[in-house]
XYZ file of N, CA and C in Angstrom:
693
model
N 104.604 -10.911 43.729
C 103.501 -11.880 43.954
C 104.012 -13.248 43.537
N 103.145 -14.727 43.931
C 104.076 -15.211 44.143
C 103.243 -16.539 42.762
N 103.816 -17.124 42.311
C 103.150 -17.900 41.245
C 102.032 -18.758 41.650
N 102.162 -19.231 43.091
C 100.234 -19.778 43.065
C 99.258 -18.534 43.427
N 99.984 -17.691 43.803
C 99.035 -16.707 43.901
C 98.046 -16.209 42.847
N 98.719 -16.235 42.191
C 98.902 -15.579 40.578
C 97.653 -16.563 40.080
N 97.997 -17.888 40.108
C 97.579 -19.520 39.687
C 96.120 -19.055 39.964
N 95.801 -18.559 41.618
C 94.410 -18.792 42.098
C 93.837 -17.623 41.372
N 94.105 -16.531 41.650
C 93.498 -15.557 40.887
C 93.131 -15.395 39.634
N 93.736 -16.083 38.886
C 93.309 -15.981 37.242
C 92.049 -17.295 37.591
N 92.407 -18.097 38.278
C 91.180 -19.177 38.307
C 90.000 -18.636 39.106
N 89.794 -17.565 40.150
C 88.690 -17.121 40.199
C 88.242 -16.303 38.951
N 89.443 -15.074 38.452
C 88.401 -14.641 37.308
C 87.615 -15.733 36.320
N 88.304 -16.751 35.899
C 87.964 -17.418 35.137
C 86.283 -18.002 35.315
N 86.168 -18.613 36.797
C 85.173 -19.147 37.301
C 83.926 -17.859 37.032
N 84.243 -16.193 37.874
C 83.705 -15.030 37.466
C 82.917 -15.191 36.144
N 83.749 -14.938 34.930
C 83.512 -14.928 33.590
C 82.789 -15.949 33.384
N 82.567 -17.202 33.670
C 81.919 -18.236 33.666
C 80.678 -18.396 33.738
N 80.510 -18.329 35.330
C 79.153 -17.482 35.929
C 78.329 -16.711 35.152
N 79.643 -15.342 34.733
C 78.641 -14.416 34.370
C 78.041 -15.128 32.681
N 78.718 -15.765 32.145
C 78.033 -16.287 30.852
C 77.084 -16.971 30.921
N 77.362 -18.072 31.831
C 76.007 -18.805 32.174
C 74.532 -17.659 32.965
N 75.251 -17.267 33.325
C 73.689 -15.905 33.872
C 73.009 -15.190 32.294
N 73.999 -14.726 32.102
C 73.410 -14.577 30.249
C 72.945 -14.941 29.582
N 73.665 -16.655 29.504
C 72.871 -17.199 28.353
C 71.561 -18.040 29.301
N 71.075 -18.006 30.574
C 69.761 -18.387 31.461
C 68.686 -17.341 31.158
N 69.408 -15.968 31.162
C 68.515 -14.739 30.382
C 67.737 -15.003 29.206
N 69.136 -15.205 28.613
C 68.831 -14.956 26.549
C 67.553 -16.171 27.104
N 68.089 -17.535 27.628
C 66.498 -18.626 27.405
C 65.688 -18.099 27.905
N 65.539 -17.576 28.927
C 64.045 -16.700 29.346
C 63.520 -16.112 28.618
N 64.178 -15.420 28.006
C 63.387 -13.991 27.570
C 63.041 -14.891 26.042
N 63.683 -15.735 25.257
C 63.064 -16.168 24.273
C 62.063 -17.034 24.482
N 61.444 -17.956 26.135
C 60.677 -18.694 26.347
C 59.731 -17.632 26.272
N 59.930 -16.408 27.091
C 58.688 -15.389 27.223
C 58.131 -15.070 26.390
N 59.115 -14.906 24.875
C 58.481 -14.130 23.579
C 57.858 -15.082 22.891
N 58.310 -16.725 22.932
C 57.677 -17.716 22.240
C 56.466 -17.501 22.511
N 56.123 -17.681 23.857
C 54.839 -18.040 24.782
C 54.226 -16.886 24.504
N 54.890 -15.801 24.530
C 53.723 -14.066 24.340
C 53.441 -14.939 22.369
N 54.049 -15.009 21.829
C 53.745 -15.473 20.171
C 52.971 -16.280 19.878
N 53.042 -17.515 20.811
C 51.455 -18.610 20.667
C 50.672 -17.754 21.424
N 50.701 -17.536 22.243
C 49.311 -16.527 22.897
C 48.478 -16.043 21.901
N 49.464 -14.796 21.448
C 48.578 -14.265 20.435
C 47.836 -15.126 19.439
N 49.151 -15.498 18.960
C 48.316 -16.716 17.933
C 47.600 -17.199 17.954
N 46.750 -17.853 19.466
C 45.970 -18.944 19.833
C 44.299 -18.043 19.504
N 45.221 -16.224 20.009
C 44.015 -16.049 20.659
C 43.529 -15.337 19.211
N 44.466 -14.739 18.518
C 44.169 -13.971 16.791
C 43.411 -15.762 15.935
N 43.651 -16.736 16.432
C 42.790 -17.615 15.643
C 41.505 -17.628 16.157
N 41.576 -17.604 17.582
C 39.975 -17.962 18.490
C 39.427 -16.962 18.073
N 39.858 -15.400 17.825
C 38.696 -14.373 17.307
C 38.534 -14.605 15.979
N 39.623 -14.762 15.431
C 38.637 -15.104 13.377
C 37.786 -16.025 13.698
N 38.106 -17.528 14.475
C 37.170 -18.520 14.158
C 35.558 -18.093 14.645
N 35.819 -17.225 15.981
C 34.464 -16.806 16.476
C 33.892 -15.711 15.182
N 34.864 -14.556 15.011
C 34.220 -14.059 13.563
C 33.593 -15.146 12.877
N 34.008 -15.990 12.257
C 33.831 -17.041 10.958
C 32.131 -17.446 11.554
N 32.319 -17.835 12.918
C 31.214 -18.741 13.155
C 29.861 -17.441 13.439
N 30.674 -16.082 13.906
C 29.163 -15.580 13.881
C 28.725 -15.128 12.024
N 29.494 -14.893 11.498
C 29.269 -14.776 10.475
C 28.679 -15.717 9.493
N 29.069 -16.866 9.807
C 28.182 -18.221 9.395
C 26.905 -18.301 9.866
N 26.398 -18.003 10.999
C 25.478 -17.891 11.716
C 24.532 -17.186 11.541
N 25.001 -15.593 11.062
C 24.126 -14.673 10.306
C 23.896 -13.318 11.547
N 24.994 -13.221 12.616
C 24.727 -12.461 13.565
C 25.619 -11.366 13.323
N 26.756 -11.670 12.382
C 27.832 -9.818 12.337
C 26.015 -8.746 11.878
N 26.681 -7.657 12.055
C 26.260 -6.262 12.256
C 25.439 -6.453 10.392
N 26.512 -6.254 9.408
C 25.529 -6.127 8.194
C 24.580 -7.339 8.114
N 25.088 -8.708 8.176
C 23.630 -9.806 8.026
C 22.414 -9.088 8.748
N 22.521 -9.233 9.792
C 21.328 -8.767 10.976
C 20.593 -7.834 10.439
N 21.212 -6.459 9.493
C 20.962 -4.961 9.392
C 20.039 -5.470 7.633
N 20.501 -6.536 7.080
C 20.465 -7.180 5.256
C 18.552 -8.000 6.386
N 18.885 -8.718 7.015
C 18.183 -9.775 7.529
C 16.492 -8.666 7.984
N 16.969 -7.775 8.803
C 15.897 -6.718 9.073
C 15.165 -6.516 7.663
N 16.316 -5.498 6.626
C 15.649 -5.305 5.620
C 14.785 -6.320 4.818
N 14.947 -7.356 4.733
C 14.321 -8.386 4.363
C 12.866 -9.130 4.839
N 12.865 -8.897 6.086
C 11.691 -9.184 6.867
C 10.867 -7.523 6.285
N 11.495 -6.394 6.452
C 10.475 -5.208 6.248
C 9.958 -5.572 5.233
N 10.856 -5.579 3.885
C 10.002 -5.743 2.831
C 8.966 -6.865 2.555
N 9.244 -7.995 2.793
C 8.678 -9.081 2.718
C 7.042 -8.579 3.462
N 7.182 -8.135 4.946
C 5.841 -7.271 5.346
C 4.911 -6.349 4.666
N 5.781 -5.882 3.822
C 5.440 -4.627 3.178
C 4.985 -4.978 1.573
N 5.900 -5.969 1.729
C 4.682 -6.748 0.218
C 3.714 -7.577 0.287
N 3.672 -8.159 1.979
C 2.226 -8.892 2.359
C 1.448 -7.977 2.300
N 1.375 -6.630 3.009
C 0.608 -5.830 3.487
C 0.349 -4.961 2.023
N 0.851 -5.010 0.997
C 0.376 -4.449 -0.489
C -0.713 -5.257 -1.440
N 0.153 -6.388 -0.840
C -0.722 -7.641 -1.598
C -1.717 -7.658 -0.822
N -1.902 -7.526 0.194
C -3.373 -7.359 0.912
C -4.501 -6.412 0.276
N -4.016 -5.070 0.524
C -4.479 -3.905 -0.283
C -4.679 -3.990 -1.388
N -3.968 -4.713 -2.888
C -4.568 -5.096 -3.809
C -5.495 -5.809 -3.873
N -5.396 -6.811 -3.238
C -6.639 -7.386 -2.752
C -7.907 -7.063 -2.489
N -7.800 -5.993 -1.211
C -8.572 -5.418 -1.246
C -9.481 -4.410 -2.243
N -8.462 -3.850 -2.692
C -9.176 -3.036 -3.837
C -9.491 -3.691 -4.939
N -8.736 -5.053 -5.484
C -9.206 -5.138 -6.497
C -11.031 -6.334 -6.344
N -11.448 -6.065 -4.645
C -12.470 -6.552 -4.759
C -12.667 -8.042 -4.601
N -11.136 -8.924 -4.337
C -10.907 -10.228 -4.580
C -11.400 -10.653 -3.127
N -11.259 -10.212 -2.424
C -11.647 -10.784 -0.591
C -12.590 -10.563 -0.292
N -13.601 -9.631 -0.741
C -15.272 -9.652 -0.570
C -15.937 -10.353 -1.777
N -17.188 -10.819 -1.567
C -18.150 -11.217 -2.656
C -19.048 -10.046 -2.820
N -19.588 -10.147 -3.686
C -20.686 -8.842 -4.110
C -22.027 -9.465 -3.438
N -23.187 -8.880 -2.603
C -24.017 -9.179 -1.920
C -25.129 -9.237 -3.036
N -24.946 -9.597 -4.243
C -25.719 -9.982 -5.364
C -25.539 -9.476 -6.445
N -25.539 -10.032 -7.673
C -25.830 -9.234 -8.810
C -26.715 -9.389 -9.799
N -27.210 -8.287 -10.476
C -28.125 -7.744 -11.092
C -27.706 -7.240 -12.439
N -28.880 -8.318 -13.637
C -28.946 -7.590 -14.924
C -29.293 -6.495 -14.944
N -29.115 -5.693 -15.931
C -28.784 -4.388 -16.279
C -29.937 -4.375 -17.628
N -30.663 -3.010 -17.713
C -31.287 -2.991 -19.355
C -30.853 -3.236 -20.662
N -29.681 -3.052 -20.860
C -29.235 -3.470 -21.981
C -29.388 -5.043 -22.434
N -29.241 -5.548 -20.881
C -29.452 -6.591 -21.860
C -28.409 -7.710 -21.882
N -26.784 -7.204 -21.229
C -25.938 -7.263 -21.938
C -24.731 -6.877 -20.518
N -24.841 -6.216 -19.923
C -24.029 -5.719 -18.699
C -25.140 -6.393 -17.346
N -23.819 -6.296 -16.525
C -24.877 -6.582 -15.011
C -24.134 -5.675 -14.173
N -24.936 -5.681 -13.139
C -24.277 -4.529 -11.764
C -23.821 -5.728 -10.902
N -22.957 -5.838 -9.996
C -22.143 -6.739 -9.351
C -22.339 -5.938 -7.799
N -22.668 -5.653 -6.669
C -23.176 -4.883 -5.842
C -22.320 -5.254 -4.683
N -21.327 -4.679 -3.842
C -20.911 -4.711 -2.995
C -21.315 -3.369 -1.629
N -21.426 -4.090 -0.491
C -21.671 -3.432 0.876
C -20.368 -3.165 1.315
N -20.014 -1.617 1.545
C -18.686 -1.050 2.083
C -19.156 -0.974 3.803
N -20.171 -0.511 3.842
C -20.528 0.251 5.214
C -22.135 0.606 5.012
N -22.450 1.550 6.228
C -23.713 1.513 6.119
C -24.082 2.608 5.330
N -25.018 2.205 4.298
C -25.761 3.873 3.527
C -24.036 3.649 2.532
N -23.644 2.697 2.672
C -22.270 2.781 1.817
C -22.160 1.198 0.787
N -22.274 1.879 -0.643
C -22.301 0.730 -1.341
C -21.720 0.748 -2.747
N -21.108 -0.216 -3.210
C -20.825 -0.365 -4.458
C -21.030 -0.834 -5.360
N -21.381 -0.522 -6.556
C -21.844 -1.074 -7.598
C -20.556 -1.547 -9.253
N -20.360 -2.096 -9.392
C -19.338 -2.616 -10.718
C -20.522 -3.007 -11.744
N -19.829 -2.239 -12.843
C -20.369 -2.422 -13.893
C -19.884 -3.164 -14.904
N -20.074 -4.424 -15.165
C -19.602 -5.561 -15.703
C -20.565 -5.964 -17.260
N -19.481 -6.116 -18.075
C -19.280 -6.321 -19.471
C -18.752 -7.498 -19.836
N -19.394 -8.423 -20.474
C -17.993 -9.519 -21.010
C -17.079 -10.067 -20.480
N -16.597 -9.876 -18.878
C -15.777 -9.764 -17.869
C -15.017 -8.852 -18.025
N -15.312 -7.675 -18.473
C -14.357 -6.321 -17.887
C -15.309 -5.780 -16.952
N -15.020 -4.635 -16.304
C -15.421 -3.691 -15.320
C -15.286 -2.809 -16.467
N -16.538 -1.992 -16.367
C -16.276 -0.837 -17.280
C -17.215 0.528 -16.656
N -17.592 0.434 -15.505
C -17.682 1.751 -14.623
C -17.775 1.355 -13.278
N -17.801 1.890 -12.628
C -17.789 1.657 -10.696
C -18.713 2.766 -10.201
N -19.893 2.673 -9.545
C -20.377 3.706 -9.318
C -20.488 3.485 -7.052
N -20.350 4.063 -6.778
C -20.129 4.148 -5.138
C -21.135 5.626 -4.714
N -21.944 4.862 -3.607
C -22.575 5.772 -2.659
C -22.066 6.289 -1.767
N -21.206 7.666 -1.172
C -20.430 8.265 -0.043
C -21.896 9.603 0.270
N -22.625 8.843 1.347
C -23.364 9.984 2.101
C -24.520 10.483 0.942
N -24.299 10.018 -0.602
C -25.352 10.118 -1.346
C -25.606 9.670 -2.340
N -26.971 9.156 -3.842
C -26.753 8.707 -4.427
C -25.706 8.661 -5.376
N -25.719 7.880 -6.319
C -25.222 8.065 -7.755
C -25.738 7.689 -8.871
N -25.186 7.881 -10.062
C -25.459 7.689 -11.339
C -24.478 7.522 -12.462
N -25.077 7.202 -13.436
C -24.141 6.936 -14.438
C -25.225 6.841 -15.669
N -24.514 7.469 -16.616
C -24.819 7.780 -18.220
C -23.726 6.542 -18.821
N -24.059 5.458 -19.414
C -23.692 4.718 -19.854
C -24.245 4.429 -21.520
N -23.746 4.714 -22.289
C -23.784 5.190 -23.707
C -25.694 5.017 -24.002
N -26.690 6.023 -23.321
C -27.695 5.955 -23.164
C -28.669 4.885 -22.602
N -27.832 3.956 -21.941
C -28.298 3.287 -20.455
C -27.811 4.170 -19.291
N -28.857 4.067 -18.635
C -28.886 5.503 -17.231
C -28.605 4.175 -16.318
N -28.063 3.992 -15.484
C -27.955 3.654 -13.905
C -28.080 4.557 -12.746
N -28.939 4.332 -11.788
C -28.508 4.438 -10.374
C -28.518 3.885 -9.502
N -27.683 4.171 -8.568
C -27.086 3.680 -6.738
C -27.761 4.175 -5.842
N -28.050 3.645 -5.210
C -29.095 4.573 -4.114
C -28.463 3.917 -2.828
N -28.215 4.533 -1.674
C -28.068 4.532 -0.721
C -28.357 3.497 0.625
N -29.565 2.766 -0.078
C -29.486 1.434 0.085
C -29.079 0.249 -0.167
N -27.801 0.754 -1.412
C -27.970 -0.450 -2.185
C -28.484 -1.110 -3.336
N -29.662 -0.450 -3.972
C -30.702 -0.707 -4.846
C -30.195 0.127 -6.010
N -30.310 -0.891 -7.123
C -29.490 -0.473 -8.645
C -31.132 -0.541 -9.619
N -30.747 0.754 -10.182
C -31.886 0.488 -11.393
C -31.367 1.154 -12.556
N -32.117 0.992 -13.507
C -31.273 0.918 -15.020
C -32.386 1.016 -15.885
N -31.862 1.953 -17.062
C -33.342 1.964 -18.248
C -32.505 2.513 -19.565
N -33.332 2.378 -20.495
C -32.523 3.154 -21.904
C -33.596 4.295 -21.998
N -32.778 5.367 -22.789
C -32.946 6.871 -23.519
C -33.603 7.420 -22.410
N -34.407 7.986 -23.311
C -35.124 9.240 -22.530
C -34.088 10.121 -22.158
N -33.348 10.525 -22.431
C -32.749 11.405 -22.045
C -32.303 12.930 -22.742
N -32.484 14.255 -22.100
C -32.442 15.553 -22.594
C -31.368 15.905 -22.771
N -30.471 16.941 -23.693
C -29.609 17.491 -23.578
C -29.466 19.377 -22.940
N -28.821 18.960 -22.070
C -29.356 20.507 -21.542
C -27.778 21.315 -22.623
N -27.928 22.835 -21.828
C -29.085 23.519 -20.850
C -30.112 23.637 -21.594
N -31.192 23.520 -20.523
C -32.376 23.687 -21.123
C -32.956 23.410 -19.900
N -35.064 23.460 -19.868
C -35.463 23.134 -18.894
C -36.609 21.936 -18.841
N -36.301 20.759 -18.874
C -36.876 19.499 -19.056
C -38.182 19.064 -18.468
N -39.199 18.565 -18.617
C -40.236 17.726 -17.848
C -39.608 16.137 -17.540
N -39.635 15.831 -16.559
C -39.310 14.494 -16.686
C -40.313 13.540 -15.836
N -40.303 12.504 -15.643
C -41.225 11.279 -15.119
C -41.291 11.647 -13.631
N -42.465 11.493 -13.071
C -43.287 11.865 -11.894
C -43.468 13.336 -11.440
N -43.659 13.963 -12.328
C -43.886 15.152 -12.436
C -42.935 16.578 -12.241
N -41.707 16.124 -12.523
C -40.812 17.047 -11.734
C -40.070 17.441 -12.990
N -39.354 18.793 -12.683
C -39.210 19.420 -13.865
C -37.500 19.950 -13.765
N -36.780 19.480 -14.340
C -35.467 19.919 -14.112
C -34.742 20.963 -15.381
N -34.163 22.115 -14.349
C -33.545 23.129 -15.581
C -32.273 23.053 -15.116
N -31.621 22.504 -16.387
C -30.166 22.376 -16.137
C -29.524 23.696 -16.910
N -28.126 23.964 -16.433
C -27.656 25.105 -16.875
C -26.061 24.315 -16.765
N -25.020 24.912 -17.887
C -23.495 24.483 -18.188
C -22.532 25.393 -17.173
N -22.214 25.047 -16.141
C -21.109 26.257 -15.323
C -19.898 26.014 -15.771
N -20.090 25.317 -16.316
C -18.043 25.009 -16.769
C -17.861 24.040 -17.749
N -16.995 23.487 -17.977
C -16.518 22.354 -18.458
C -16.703 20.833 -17.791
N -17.143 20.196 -18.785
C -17.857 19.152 -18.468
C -18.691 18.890 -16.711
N -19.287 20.304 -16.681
C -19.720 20.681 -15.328
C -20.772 21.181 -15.882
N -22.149 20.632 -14.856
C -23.633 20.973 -15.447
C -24.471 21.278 -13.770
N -25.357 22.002 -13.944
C -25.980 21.859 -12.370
C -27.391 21.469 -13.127
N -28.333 20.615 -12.266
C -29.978 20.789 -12.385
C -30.389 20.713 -11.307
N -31.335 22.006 -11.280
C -32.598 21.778 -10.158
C -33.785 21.053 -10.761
N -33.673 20.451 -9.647
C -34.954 19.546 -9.526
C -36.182 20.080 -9.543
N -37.128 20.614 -10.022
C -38.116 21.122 -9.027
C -39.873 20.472 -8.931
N -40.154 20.585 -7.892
C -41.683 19.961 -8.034
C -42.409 21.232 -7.514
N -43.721 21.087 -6.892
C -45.271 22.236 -6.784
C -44.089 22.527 -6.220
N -43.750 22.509 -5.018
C -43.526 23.281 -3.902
C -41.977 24.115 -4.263
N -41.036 23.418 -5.514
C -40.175 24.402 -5.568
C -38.732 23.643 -5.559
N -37.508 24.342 -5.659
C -36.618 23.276 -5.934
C -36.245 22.398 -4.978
N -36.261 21.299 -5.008
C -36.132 20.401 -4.484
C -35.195 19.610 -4.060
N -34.190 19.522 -5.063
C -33.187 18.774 -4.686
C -31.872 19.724 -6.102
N -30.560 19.773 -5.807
C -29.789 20.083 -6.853
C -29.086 18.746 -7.229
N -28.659 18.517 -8.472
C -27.561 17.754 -9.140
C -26.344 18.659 -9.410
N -25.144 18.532 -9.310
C -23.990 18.956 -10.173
C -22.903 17.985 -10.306
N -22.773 17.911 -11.718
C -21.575 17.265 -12.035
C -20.111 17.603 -12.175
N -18.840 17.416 -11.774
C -17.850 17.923 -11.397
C -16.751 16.646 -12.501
N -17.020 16.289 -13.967
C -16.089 15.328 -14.057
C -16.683 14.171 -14.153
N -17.968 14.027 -13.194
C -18.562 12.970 -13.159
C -19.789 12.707 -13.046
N -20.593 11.615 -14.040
C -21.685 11.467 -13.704
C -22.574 11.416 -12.251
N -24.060 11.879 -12.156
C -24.644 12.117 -10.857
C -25.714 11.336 -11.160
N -26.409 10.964 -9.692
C -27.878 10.517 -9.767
C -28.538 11.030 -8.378
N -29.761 10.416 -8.552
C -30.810 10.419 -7.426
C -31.870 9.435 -7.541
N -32.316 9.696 -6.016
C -33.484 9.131 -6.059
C -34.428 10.114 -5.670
N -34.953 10.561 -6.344
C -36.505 11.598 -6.004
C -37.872 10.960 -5.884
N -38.205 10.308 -4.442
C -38.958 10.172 -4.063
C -39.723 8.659 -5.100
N -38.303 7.795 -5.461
C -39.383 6.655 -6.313
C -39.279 7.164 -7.609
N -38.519 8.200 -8.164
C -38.650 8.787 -9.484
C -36.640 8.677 -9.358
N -36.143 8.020 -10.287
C -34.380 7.682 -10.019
C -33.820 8.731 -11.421
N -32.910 9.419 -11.273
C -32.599 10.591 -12.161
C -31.143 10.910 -12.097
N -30.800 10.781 -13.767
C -29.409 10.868 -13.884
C -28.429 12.043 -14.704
N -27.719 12.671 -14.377
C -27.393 13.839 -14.691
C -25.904 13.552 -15.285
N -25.393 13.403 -16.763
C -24.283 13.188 -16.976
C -23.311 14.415 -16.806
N -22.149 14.329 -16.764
C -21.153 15.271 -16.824
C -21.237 15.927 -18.411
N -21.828 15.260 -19.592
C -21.979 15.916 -21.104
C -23.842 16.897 -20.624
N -24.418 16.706 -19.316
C -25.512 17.616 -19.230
C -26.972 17.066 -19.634
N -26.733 15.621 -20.180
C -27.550 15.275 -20.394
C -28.547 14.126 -19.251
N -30.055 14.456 -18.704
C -30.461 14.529 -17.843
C -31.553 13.706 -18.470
N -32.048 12.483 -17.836
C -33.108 11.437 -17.817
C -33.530 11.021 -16.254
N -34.251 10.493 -16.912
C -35.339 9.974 -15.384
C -36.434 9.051 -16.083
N -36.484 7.897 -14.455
C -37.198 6.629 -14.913
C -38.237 6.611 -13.886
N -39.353 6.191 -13.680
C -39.763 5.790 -12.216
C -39.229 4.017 -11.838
């Protein structure tokens, strides 16, 4: 072979090898433009979701606020709606449709309308409450350390001192009617009522004082058995 021969051929490989480096190193820049660009990507986009985290979370919309935020409204309802009910019961949102001295002297009845044939009476001291007597479908009564009260079904409170029997036994009492009480239990007493025609009406106490109204004759039957009547 002959020396330019020789000459050209080593100068194409050369040019070859050349080429092929420059094709390589056009690669290597690609592929590191690609990975830069895949690297801010992420980046751009791993910041845009924290910041959107950050901002719903500032906002009060992630999953626990919302779930904290619920609970908060329930209770808050649930202590309007208690505080209502205290309210209610403790009598603060109605007025009493009048009140009335009492015999002693010394207490008054405070009279509230629940419903119809439905009424309440507070028994007021000094400003305490110191009995509650309520009409459900029938009178009541109360033995109050030998002041008698009763509730009657209209509404109408009356009140007197003593007179009062200790049963068992079988009593005369005011407007002619004659009651025999008998002890069935513990602080549990029954009395029949009776007039001409026969018994008339029963009392029993269960725990708690009883009353009536017999015909204009008002009659109170304590849970200790002891039984008075006023007209």
């Amino acid at each position: 072979m002959s020396s330019s021969t020789t000459v050209r051929t080593a100068r194409r490989r050369t040019l070859r090898i050349a080429a092929a480096a420059l094709t390589a190193a056009a690669g290597l820049t690609l592929a590191a433009c690609a990975g830069s660009d895949a690297a801010d990507a992420k980046s751009a986009g791993h910041t845009k979701t924290s910041s959107a985290a950050g901002e719903a979370t500032a906002s009060g919309w992630s999953g626990l606020q919302s779930t904290d935020a619920k609970a908060v409204v329930a209770n808050k309802q649930s202590g309007q709606q208690a505080g209502s009910a205290h309210t209610a019961n403790g009598g603060k949102a109605a007025s009493p449709v009048r009140t009335q001295r009492l015999a002693d002297g010394i207490s008054k009845a405070e009279i509230y309308k629940l419903g119809d044939q439905h009424y309440r009476a507070k028994i007021v001291a000094r400003g305490s409450v110191l009995a509650t007597l309520e009409t459900k479908g029938h009178d009541d009564g109360l033995d109050a350390n030998d002041m008698f009260v009763t509730l009657t079904l209209d509404g109408q409170v009356h009140s007197w001192m003593g007179g009062g029997h200790q049963g068992p036994g079988t009593f005369k009492l005011a407007g002619g009617w004659t009651a025999k009480v008998t002890k069935i239990g513990e602080l549990r007493y029954r009395a029949q009522i009776i007039g001409h025609d026969g018994v008339a009406a029963t009392l029993e106490t269960n725990q708690h004082d009883v009353g009536l109204n017999a015909n204009g004759i008002y009659i109170v039957l304590s849970n200790g058995g002891v039984i008075s009547a006023h007209a």
